Protein backbone atom coordinates (compact mmCIF):
# COMPACT_ATOMS: atom_id res chain seq x y z
CA UNK A 1 0.00 0.00 0.00
CA UNK A 2 1.55 3.32 -1.01
CA UNK A 3 2.13 5.98 1.59
CA UNK A 4 1.73 9.70 1.05
CA UNK A 5 3.57 12.29 3.12
CA UNK A 6 2.23 15.80 3.59
CA UNK A 7 2.20 18.70 6.04
CA UNK A 8 -0.92 19.82 7.87
CA UNK A 9 -0.48 22.95 10.01
CA UNK A 10 3.28 22.33 10.17
CA UNK A 11 2.79 18.74 11.34
CA UNK A 12 4.51 16.12 9.19
CA UNK A 13 1.79 13.56 8.39
CA UNK A 14 1.57 10.32 6.51
CA UNK A 15 -1.53 8.82 4.98
CA UNK A 16 -2.62 6.14 2.59
CA UNK A 17 -3.35 6.86 -1.05
CA UNK A 18 -7.05 7.65 -1.37
CA UNK A 19 -7.48 9.18 2.09
CA UNK A 20 -8.90 12.68 2.37
CA UNK A 21 -7.21 15.64 4.02
CA UNK A 22 -9.92 15.49 6.69
CA UNK A 23 -9.20 11.85 7.56
CA UNK A 24 -5.45 12.41 7.86
CA UNK A 25 -5.96 15.62 9.85
CA UNK A 26 -8.17 13.75 12.30
CA UNK A 27 -5.59 10.98 12.71
CA UNK A 28 -3.07 13.68 13.62
CA UNK A 29 -5.38 15.45 16.08
CA UNK A 30 -5.89 18.49 13.88
CA UNK A 31 -9.48 19.56 14.38
CA UNK A 32 -11.28 20.77 11.25
CA UNK A 33 -14.92 21.84 11.67
CA UNK A 34 -17.41 19.82 9.60
CA UNK A 35 -21.16 19.78 9.16
CA UNK A 36 -22.24 17.86 6.07
CA UNK A 37 -19.53 15.23 6.43
CA UNK A 38 -20.44 12.03 8.24
CA UNK A 39 -18.31 8.92 8.17
CA UNK A 40 -20.17 6.21 6.29
CA UNK A 41 -21.91 8.52 3.82
CA UNK A 42 -20.57 9.73 0.45
CA UNK A 43 -18.97 13.18 0.85
CA UNK A 44 -20.82 15.99 -0.91
CA UNK A 45 -18.82 19.04 0.24
CA UNK A 46 -22.01 21.04 0.71
CA UNK A 47 -21.38 23.09 3.84
CA UNK A 48 -17.84 24.40 3.14
CA UNK A 49 -16.96 24.45 6.84
CA UNK A 50 -13.98 22.17 6.27
CA UNK A 51 -12.32 24.47 3.72
CA UNK A 52 -8.52 24.52 3.92
CA UNK A 53 -5.69 26.30 2.16
CA UNK A 54 -3.33 24.20 0.06
CA UNK A 55 -0.03 25.77 -0.96
CA UNK A 56 0.08 26.41 -4.71
CA UNK A 57 -3.68 26.16 -5.21
CA UNK A 58 -5.49 29.42 -5.93
CA UNK A 59 -8.76 28.20 -4.38
CA UNK A 60 -9.74 26.93 -0.96
CA UNK A 61 -10.60 23.21 -1.04
CA UNK A 62 -12.99 21.14 1.11
CA UNK A 63 -10.92 18.81 3.30
CA UNK A 64 -13.74 16.24 3.43
CA UNK A 65 -13.69 15.67 -0.33
CA UNK A 66 -10.07 16.36 -1.30
CA UNK A 67 -7.64 13.46 -1.50
CA UNK A 68 -4.16 13.83 -0.08
CA UNK A 69 -1.21 14.13 -2.43
CA UNK A 70 2.51 13.70 -1.97
CA UNK A 71 4.19 16.86 -0.69
CA UNK A 72 0.95 18.76 -0.03
CA UNK A 73 1.23 21.67 2.40
CA UNK A 74 -2.13 22.27 4.07
CA UNK A 75 -3.20 25.07 6.40
CA UNK A 76 -6.45 24.62 8.33
CA UNK A 77 -6.60 27.58 10.67
CA UNK A 78 -5.37 30.80 9.04
CA UNK A 79 -7.00 34.14 9.89
CA UNK A 80 -8.72 34.10 6.49
CA UNK A 81 -10.19 30.63 7.11
CA UNK A 82 -11.25 31.48 10.66
CA UNK A 83 -13.03 34.54 9.38
CA UNK A 84 -14.86 32.62 6.64
CA UNK A 85 -15.89 29.83 8.99
CA UNK A 86 -17.34 32.18 11.53
CA UNK A 87 -19.24 33.87 8.70
CA UNK A 88 -20.61 30.54 7.45
CA UNK A 89 -21.87 29.59 10.90
CA UNK A 90 -23.42 33.02 11.41
CA UNK A 91 -25.14 32.84 8.04
CA UNK A 92 -26.58 29.42 8.92
CA UNK A 93 -27.95 30.84 12.16
CA UNK A 94 -29.41 33.90 10.43
CA UNK A 95 -31.01 31.91 7.60
CA UNK A 96 -33.05 29.47 9.70
CA UNK A 97 -35.05 30.20 12.83
CA UNK A 98 -32.65 28.68 15.33
CA UNK A 99 -34.14 29.57 18.67
CA UNK A 100 -31.94 27.31 20.76
CA UNK A 101 -33.95 27.71 23.96
CA UNK A 102 -36.96 25.95 22.44
CA UNK A 103 -35.15 23.39 20.28
CA UNK A 104 -35.31 19.64 20.93
CA UNK A 105 -31.53 19.18 20.56
CA UNK A 106 -30.46 22.26 22.56
CA UNK A 107 -27.16 21.31 24.19
CA UNK A 108 -26.61 18.34 21.84
CA UNK A 109 -26.52 20.17 18.53
CA UNK A 110 -23.74 20.13 15.95
CA UNK A 111 -24.56 23.67 14.83
CA UNK A 112 -24.11 24.88 18.41
CA UNK A 113 -20.85 22.90 18.60
CA UNK A 114 -19.66 24.79 15.52
CA UNK A 115 -20.69 28.09 17.08
CA UNK A 116 -18.48 27.43 20.09
CA UNK A 117 -15.68 26.24 17.84
CA UNK A 118 -15.61 29.41 15.73
CA UNK A 119 -16.18 31.66 18.76
CA UNK A 120 -19.58 32.95 17.67
CA UNK A 121 -20.76 35.10 20.59
CA UNK A 122 -23.35 36.75 18.34
CA UNK A 123 -24.54 36.93 14.73
CA UNK A 124 -23.55 40.08 12.86
CA UNK A 125 -26.01 39.58 10.01
CA UNK A 126 -29.71 40.35 9.94
CA UNK A 127 -31.91 37.38 10.79
CA UNK A 128 -34.13 36.54 7.83
CA UNK A 129 -37.16 35.20 9.71
CA UNK A 130 -38.43 33.22 6.75
CA UNK A 131 -41.55 31.22 7.25
CA UNK A 132 -40.95 27.45 7.09
CA UNK A 133 -43.15 24.37 7.17
CA UNK A 134 -43.28 21.83 9.95
CA UNK A 135 -44.36 18.37 8.82
CA UNK A 136 -45.72 16.31 11.70
CA UNK A 137 -47.72 13.89 9.58
CA UNK A 138 -45.33 10.98 10.24
CA UNK A 139 -46.42 8.65 13.07
CA UNK A 140 -42.96 8.65 14.70
CA UNK A 141 -40.99 11.69 13.56
CA UNK A 142 -41.24 15.42 12.83
CA UNK A 143 -39.52 17.52 10.17
CA UNK A 144 -39.06 21.21 11.10
CA UNK A 145 -37.71 22.99 8.01
CA UNK A 146 -36.82 26.10 10.01
CA UNK A 147 -33.85 24.30 11.57
CA UNK A 148 -32.57 22.52 8.43
CA UNK A 149 -29.02 23.45 7.41
CA UNK A 150 -29.18 21.56 4.09
CA UNK A 151 -26.33 19.22 4.91
CA UNK A 152 -28.17 16.46 2.98
CA UNK A 153 -27.15 13.79 5.49
CA UNK A 154 -30.78 12.61 5.72
CA UNK A 155 -31.01 12.31 1.95
CA UNK A 156 -27.79 10.32 1.74
CA UNK A 157 -28.45 7.96 4.64
CA UNK A 158 -31.94 7.16 3.41
CA UNK A 159 -30.65 6.52 -0.11
CA UNK A 160 -27.26 4.91 0.54
CA UNK A 161 -27.88 2.97 3.72
CA UNK A 162 -31.61 2.36 4.05
CA UNK A 163 -32.14 2.21 0.28
CA UNK A 164 -35.46 4.04 0.42
CA UNK A 165 -34.54 7.45 -1.02
CA UNK A 166 -37.46 9.23 0.57
CA UNK A 167 -35.77 12.65 0.65
CA UNK A 168 -34.17 14.91 -1.92
CA UNK A 169 -33.56 18.62 -2.50
CA UNK A 170 -35.90 20.92 -4.36
CA UNK A 171 -35.74 24.65 -5.12
CA UNK A 172 -32.71 26.86 -5.62
CA UNK A 173 -30.54 29.21 -3.57
CA UNK A 174 -32.15 30.37 -0.39
CA UNK A 175 -35.33 28.50 -1.28
CA UNK A 176 -33.72 25.07 -1.29
CA UNK A 177 -35.72 22.63 0.83
CA UNK A 178 -35.34 19.00 1.77
CA UNK A 179 -38.45 17.41 0.38
CA UNK A 180 -40.20 14.10 -0.14
CA UNK A 181 -41.23 13.15 -3.69
CA UNK A 182 -43.82 15.68 -4.96
CA UNK A 183 -43.53 17.29 -1.52
CA UNK A 184 -46.23 15.00 -0.17
CA UNK A 185 -46.60 14.80 3.62
CA UNK A 186 -43.93 12.48 5.08
CA UNK A 187 -46.59 10.40 6.80
CA UNK A 188 -48.14 9.54 3.44
CA UNK A 189 -44.85 8.51 1.84
CA UNK A 190 -45.03 4.82 0.91
CA UNK A 191 -41.25 4.35 0.68
CA UNK A 192 -40.43 5.36 4.26
CA UNK A 193 -39.70 2.27 6.36
CA UNK A 194 -39.86 4.31 9.58
CA UNK A 195 -36.28 3.25 10.36
CA UNK A 196 -35.36 6.63 11.84
CA UNK A 197 -31.90 6.77 10.28
CA UNK A 198 -32.47 10.24 8.83
CA UNK A 199 -33.54 11.49 12.26
CA UNK A 200 -30.42 10.16 13.94
CA UNK A 201 -27.93 11.59 11.42
CA UNK A 202 -29.52 15.06 11.25
CA UNK A 203 -26.97 17.34 12.98
CA UNK A 204 -29.59 19.78 14.23
CA UNK A 205 -33.19 19.82 15.44
CA UNK A 206 -34.74 19.65 11.97
CA UNK A 207 -35.59 15.95 12.21
CA UNK A 208 -36.63 14.65 15.61
CA UNK A 209 -38.63 12.06 17.52
CA UNK A 210 -42.25 13.01 17.88
CA UNK A 211 -42.33 12.75 21.67
CA UNK A 212 -39.16 14.82 22.23
CA UNK A 213 -39.38 18.22 23.88
CA UNK A 214 -36.89 21.04 24.37
CA UNK A 215 -33.28 19.98 25.03
CA UNK A 216 -34.35 16.35 25.31
CA UNK A 217 -33.14 14.60 22.23
CA UNK A 218 -29.67 13.12 21.82
CA UNK A 219 -29.01 11.59 18.42
CA UNK A 220 -27.65 8.06 18.27
CA UNK A 221 -25.46 7.20 15.28
CA UNK A 222 -24.08 3.90 16.49
CA UNK A 223 -25.96 2.11 13.69
CA UNK A 224 -23.68 3.79 11.14
CA UNK A 225 -20.59 2.55 12.95
CA UNK A 226 -21.95 -0.99 12.96
CA UNK A 227 -22.63 -0.79 9.25
CA UNK A 228 -19.14 0.59 8.60
CA UNK A 229 -17.54 -2.20 10.58
CA UNK A 230 -19.64 -4.70 8.71
CA UNK A 231 -18.49 -3.26 5.41
CA UNK A 232 -14.87 -3.33 6.47
CA UNK A 233 -15.14 -6.94 7.55
CA UNK A 234 -16.87 -7.60 4.21
CA UNK A 235 -19.98 -8.85 5.96
CA UNK A 236 -21.93 -6.24 4.02
CA UNK A 237 -20.96 -5.05 0.58
CA UNK A 238 -22.47 -2.16 -1.23
CA UNK B 1 -10.42 53.23 43.94
CA UNK B 2 -14.15 53.71 44.31
CA UNK B 3 -16.66 50.98 43.74
CA UNK B 4 -17.51 49.84 40.21
CA UNK B 5 -20.90 51.21 39.24
CA UNK B 6 -23.26 48.60 37.76
CA UNK B 7 -26.72 48.97 36.30
CA UNK B 8 -29.11 46.46 34.75
CA UNK B 9 -31.97 47.04 32.34
CA UNK B 10 -34.93 44.88 31.38
CA UNK B 11 -36.29 45.21 27.81
CA UNK B 12 -38.26 42.53 25.91
CA UNK B 13 -37.42 39.47 28.00
CA UNK B 14 -39.03 37.29 30.65
CA UNK B 15 -36.79 38.50 33.54
CA UNK B 16 -35.18 35.06 33.62
CA UNK B 17 -31.75 36.61 33.09
CA UNK B 18 -32.26 38.80 36.13
CA UNK B 19 -33.42 35.75 38.11
CA UNK B 20 -30.23 34.01 37.05
CA UNK B 21 -28.29 37.03 38.29
CA UNK B 22 -29.83 36.44 41.71
CA UNK B 23 -28.57 32.86 41.44
CA UNK B 24 -25.10 34.30 42.02
CA UNK B 25 -26.15 33.63 45.63
CA UNK B 26 -23.32 34.22 48.08
CA UNK B 27 -21.23 35.69 45.29
CA UNK B 28 -23.60 38.68 45.43
CA UNK B 29 -22.05 39.52 48.78
CA UNK B 30 -18.57 39.39 47.31
CA UNK B 31 -19.78 41.53 44.43
CA UNK B 32 -21.30 44.12 46.75
CA UNK B 33 -17.88 44.67 48.35
CA UNK B 34 -16.47 45.98 45.08
CA UNK B 35 -19.50 47.11 43.12
CA UNK B 36 -22.44 49.34 43.67
CA UNK B 37 -25.87 48.82 42.11
CA UNK B 38 -26.91 52.11 40.63
CA UNK B 39 -30.12 51.12 38.92
CA UNK B 40 -31.89 47.87 38.28
CA UNK B 41 -35.39 46.37 38.11
CA UNK B 42 -34.39 44.15 41.02
CA UNK B 43 -33.48 47.07 43.23
CA UNK B 44 -36.42 49.19 44.40
CA UNK B 45 -36.27 51.59 41.51
CA UNK B 46 -39.85 51.39 40.27
CA UNK B 47 -40.76 52.39 36.78
CA UNK B 48 -44.20 53.17 35.60
CA UNK B 49 -43.59 55.36 32.59
CA UNK B 50 -40.31 53.94 31.38
CA UNK B 51 -39.06 56.71 29.12
CA UNK B 52 -39.42 59.51 31.64
CA UNK B 53 -37.72 57.54 34.37
CA UNK B 54 -34.91 56.31 32.17
CA UNK B 55 -34.00 59.93 31.48
CA UNK B 56 -32.52 59.70 34.97
CA UNK B 57 -30.44 56.61 34.26
CA UNK B 58 -27.12 57.23 36.04
CA UNK B 59 -23.62 57.21 34.55
CA UNK B 60 -22.29 53.69 35.17
CA UNK B 61 -19.26 51.56 34.39
CA UNK B 62 -21.19 48.45 33.34
CA UNK B 63 -24.77 47.93 32.20
CA UNK B 64 -26.29 44.51 31.62
CA UNK B 65 -29.21 44.67 29.18
CA UNK B 66 -31.74 41.84 29.30
CA UNK B 67 -34.26 41.35 26.52
CA UNK B 68 -34.74 42.00 22.83
CA UNK B 69 -35.72 45.32 21.30
CA UNK B 70 -39.43 44.87 20.68
CA UNK B 71 -40.99 48.34 20.91
CA UNK B 72 -40.30 52.05 20.53
CA UNK B 73 -39.61 52.51 24.25
CA UNK B 74 -36.94 49.83 24.17
CA UNK B 75 -35.13 51.76 21.43
CA UNK B 76 -35.12 55.02 23.40
CA UNK B 77 -34.16 53.40 26.68
CA UNK B 78 -31.36 51.47 25.02
CA UNK B 79 -29.91 54.61 23.45
CA UNK B 80 -29.91 56.49 26.75
CA UNK B 81 -28.40 53.58 28.60
CA UNK B 82 -25.69 53.14 25.98
CA UNK B 83 -24.68 56.77 26.29
CA UNK B 84 -24.34 56.54 30.05
CA UNK B 85 -22.51 53.19 30.23
CA UNK B 86 -18.79 52.70 29.74
CA UNK B 87 -19.35 49.00 29.05
CA UNK B 88 -22.61 47.58 27.73
CA UNK B 89 -23.29 43.85 27.92
CA UNK B 90 -26.00 42.04 25.97
CA UNK B 91 -27.38 39.92 28.79
CA UNK B 92 -28.92 36.65 27.60
CA UNK B 93 -30.15 35.20 24.31
CA UNK B 94 -33.10 37.59 23.85
CA UNK B 95 -30.76 40.58 23.91
CA UNK B 96 -28.29 38.78 21.65
CA UNK B 97 -30.47 37.05 19.04
CA UNK B 98 -34.08 38.14 19.60
CA UNK B 99 -34.74 34.60 20.85
CA UNK B 100 -38.27 33.66 21.92
CA UNK B 101 -39.78 37.19 21.65
CA UNK B 102 -38.64 37.17 18.02
CA UNK B 103 -40.97 34.27 17.16
CA UNK B 104 -43.51 36.94 16.35
CA UNK B 105 -41.29 38.05 13.45
CA UNK B 106 -42.94 35.23 11.52
CA UNK B 107 -46.16 37.27 11.51
CA UNK B 108 -47.20 40.81 10.65
CA UNK B 109 -47.48 43.14 13.66
CA UNK B 110 -51.14 43.90 12.87
CA UNK B 111 -51.95 40.20 12.83
CA UNK B 112 -50.22 39.70 16.18
CA UNK B 113 -52.09 42.62 17.76
CA UNK B 114 -55.40 41.51 16.29
CA UNK B 115 -54.92 38.00 17.51
CA UNK B 116 -54.03 39.04 21.08
CA UNK B 117 -56.30 42.05 21.65
CA UNK B 118 -59.31 41.16 19.52
CA UNK B 119 -59.63 37.55 18.39
CA UNK B 120 -58.53 35.96 21.65
CA UNK B 121 -59.70 38.70 24.01
CA UNK B 122 -62.86 38.07 26.00
CA UNK B 123 -63.34 41.66 27.27
CA UNK B 124 -62.84 45.14 25.93
CA UNK B 125 -61.72 44.05 22.47
CA UNK B 126 -59.60 46.81 21.00
CA UNK B 127 -55.97 47.36 20.09
CA UNK B 128 -54.51 49.93 22.52
CA UNK B 129 -53.46 53.07 20.72
CA UNK B 130 -52.31 55.27 23.65
CA UNK B 131 -48.56 54.84 23.33
CA UNK B 132 -47.78 56.26 26.77
CA UNK B 133 -49.52 53.30 28.32
CA UNK B 134 -48.57 50.68 25.77
CA UNK B 135 -45.54 51.47 23.59
CA UNK B 136 -45.81 50.77 19.84
CA UNK B 137 -44.40 47.46 18.67
CA UNK B 138 -41.60 47.55 16.12
CA UNK B 139 -42.17 45.80 12.79
CA UNK B 140 -39.51 43.26 13.74
CA UNK B 141 -38.01 42.23 17.07
CA UNK B 142 -34.23 42.79 16.83
CA UNK B 143 -31.12 42.04 18.90
CA UNK B 144 -29.81 45.03 20.85
CA UNK B 145 -26.61 45.00 18.81
CA UNK B 146 -28.71 46.06 15.82
CA UNK B 147 -29.58 49.30 17.62
CA UNK B 148 -26.49 50.23 19.67
CA UNK B 149 -22.87 49.16 19.98
CA UNK B 150 -22.52 46.17 22.31
CA UNK B 151 -19.22 45.44 24.06
CA UNK B 152 -19.79 41.90 25.34
CA UNK B 153 -22.26 39.09 24.74
CA UNK B 154 -23.36 36.96 27.68
CA UNK B 155 -25.20 34.08 26.00
CA UNK B 156 -27.73 31.67 27.48
CA UNK B 157 -31.47 31.41 28.03
CA UNK B 158 -30.93 32.28 30.77
CA UNK B 159 -27.17 32.65 31.12
CA UNK B 160 -25.95 30.44 33.96
CA UNK B 161 -24.89 32.18 37.16
CA UNK B 162 -21.40 30.87 36.45
CA UNK B 163 -21.33 32.60 33.03
CA UNK B 164 -22.50 35.83 34.64
CA UNK B 165 -19.90 35.56 37.37
CA UNK B 166 -17.15 34.72 34.89
CA UNK B 167 -17.98 37.75 32.75
CA UNK B 168 -18.23 40.21 35.61
CA UNK B 169 -15.06 38.87 37.23
CA UNK B 170 -13.14 39.27 33.97
CA UNK B 171 -14.28 42.86 33.62
CA UNK B 172 -13.52 43.69 37.26
CA UNK B 173 -10.04 42.28 36.74
CA UNK B 174 -9.58 44.11 33.44
CA UNK B 175 -9.45 40.87 31.45
CA UNK B 176 -11.17 40.00 28.16
CA UNK B 177 -13.85 37.34 28.66
CA UNK B 178 -13.18 34.45 26.30
CA UNK B 179 -16.12 32.98 24.41
CA UNK B 180 -15.94 29.20 24.68
CA UNK B 181 -18.09 26.23 25.63
CA UNK B 182 -16.47 26.16 29.06
CA UNK B 183 -17.57 29.71 29.88
CA UNK B 184 -20.84 30.14 27.98
CA UNK B 185 -23.76 28.25 26.50
CA UNK B 186 -26.39 28.89 23.87
CA UNK B 187 -30.01 28.38 24.82
S1 LIG C 1 -37.21 7.02 8.51
FE1 LIG C 1 -35.75 5.79 7.30
S2 LIG C 1 -36.84 5.31 5.43
FE2 LIG C 1 -38.01 6.95 6.42
S3 LIG C 1 -37.21 8.82 5.49
FE3 LIG C 1 -35.96 8.47 7.33
S4 LIG C 1 -34.19 7.26 6.63
FE4 LIG C 1 -35.73 7.20 5.01
S1 LIG D 1 -33.12 17.72 7.67
FE1 LIG D 1 -31.27 17.57 8.96
S2 LIG D 1 -30.04 15.98 7.93
FE2 LIG D 1 -31.56 16.65 6.45
S3 LIG D 1 -30.51 18.27 5.27
FE3 LIG D 1 -31.66 19.27 6.93
S4 LIG D 1 -30.16 19.50 8.57
FE4 LIG D 1 -29.32 17.98 7.15
S1 LIG E 1 -17.75 18.94 5.85
FE1 LIG E 1 -16.61 19.35 4.05
S2 LIG E 1 -17.93 20.65 2.95
FE2 LIG E 1 -19.16 20.06 4.68
PDB file of N, CA and C and ligand atoms in Angstrom, chain A residues 33-37 45-50 62-64, ligand 3:
ATOM      1  N   UNK A  33     -13.466  21.872  11.504  1.00  0.00           N
ATOM      2  CA  UNK A  33     -14.919  21.840  11.672  1.00  0.00           C
ATOM      3  C   UNK A  33     -15.605  21.211  10.458  1.00  0.00           C
ATOM      4  N   UNK A  34     -16.641  20.413  10.693  1.00  0.00           N
ATOM      5  CA  UNK A  34     -17.415  19.817   9.600  1.00  0.00           C
ATOM      6  C   UNK A  34     -18.897  19.900   9.944  1.00  0.00           C
ATOM      7  N   UNK A  35     -19.717  19.840   8.919  1.00  0.00           N
ATOM      8  CA  UNK A  35     -21.157  19.782   9.164  1.00  0.00           C
ATOM      9  C   UNK A  35     -21.816  18.746   8.266  1.00  0.00           C
ATOM     10  N   UNK A  36     -21.567  18.826   6.953  1.00  0.00           N
ATOM     11  CA  UNK A  36     -22.235  17.863   6.070  1.00  0.00           C
ATOM     12  C   UNK A  36     -21.558  16.496   6.113  1.00  0.00           C
ATOM     13  N   UNK A  37     -20.269  16.496   6.437  1.00  0.00           N
ATOM     14  CA  UNK A  37     -19.527  15.232   6.426  1.00  0.00           C
ATOM     15  C   UNK A  37     -19.992  14.301   7.540  1.00  0.00           C
ATOM     16  N   UNK A  45     -19.458  17.719   0.136  1.00  0.00           N
ATOM     17  CA  UNK A  45     -18.825  19.044   0.243  1.00  0.00           C
ATOM     18  C   UNK A  45     -19.846  20.161   0.093  1.00  0.00           C
ATOM     19  N   UNK A  46     -20.925  20.067   0.850  1.00  0.00           N
ATOM     20  CA  UNK A  46     -22.012  21.035   0.714  1.00  0.00           C
ATOM     21  C   UNK A  46     -21.867  22.230   1.646  1.00  0.00           C
ATOM     22  N   UNK A  47     -21.306  22.023   2.833  1.00  0.00           N
ATOM     23  CA  UNK A  47     -21.383  23.087   3.840  1.00  0.00           C
ATOM     24  C   UNK A  47     -20.202  24.047   3.802  1.00  0.00           C
ATOM     25  N   UNK A  48     -19.071  23.609   3.293  1.00  0.00           N
ATOM     26  CA  UNK A  48     -17.843  24.404   3.142  1.00  0.00           C
ATOM     27  C   UNK A  48     -17.184  24.763   4.468  1.00  0.00           C
ATOM     28  N   UNK A  49     -17.579  24.119   5.547  1.00  0.00           N
ATOM     29  CA  UNK A  49     -16.957  24.448   6.838  1.00  0.00           C
ATOM     30  C   UNK A  49     -15.571  23.854   6.973  1.00  0.00           C
ATOM     31  N   UNK A  50     -15.275  22.843   6.149  1.00  0.00           N
ATOM     32  CA  UNK A  50     -13.982  22.168   6.266  1.00  0.00           C
ATOM     33  C   UNK A  50     -12.958  22.744   5.300  1.00  0.00           C
ATOM     34  N   UNK A  62     -12.339  21.822  -0.011  1.00  0.00           N
ATOM     35  CA  UNK A  62     -12.990  21.141   1.113  1.00  0.00           C
ATOM     36  C   UNK A  62     -12.174  19.922   1.547  1.00  0.00           C
ATOM     37  N   UNK A  63     -11.768  19.898   2.803  1.00  0.00           N
ATOM     38  CA  UNK A  63     -10.923  18.814   3.303  1.00  0.00           C
ATOM     39  C   UNK A  63     -11.638  17.466   3.260  1.00  0.00           C
ATOM     40  N   UNK A  64     -12.983  17.495   3.366  1.00  0.00           N
ATOM     41  CA  UNK A  64     -13.736  16.243   3.431  1.00  0.00           C
ATOM     42  C   UNK A  64     -13.782  15.527   2.085  1.00  0.00           C
TER      43      UNK A  64
HETATM   44  S1  LIG C   3     -17.746  18.938   5.850  1.00  0.00           S
HETATM   45 FE1  LIG C   3     -16.609  19.352   4.047  1.00  0.00          FE
HETATM   46  S2  LIG C   3     -17.930  20.647   2.951  1.00  0.00           S
HETATM   47 FE2  LIG C   3     -19.164  20.064   4.675  1.00  0.00          FE
END
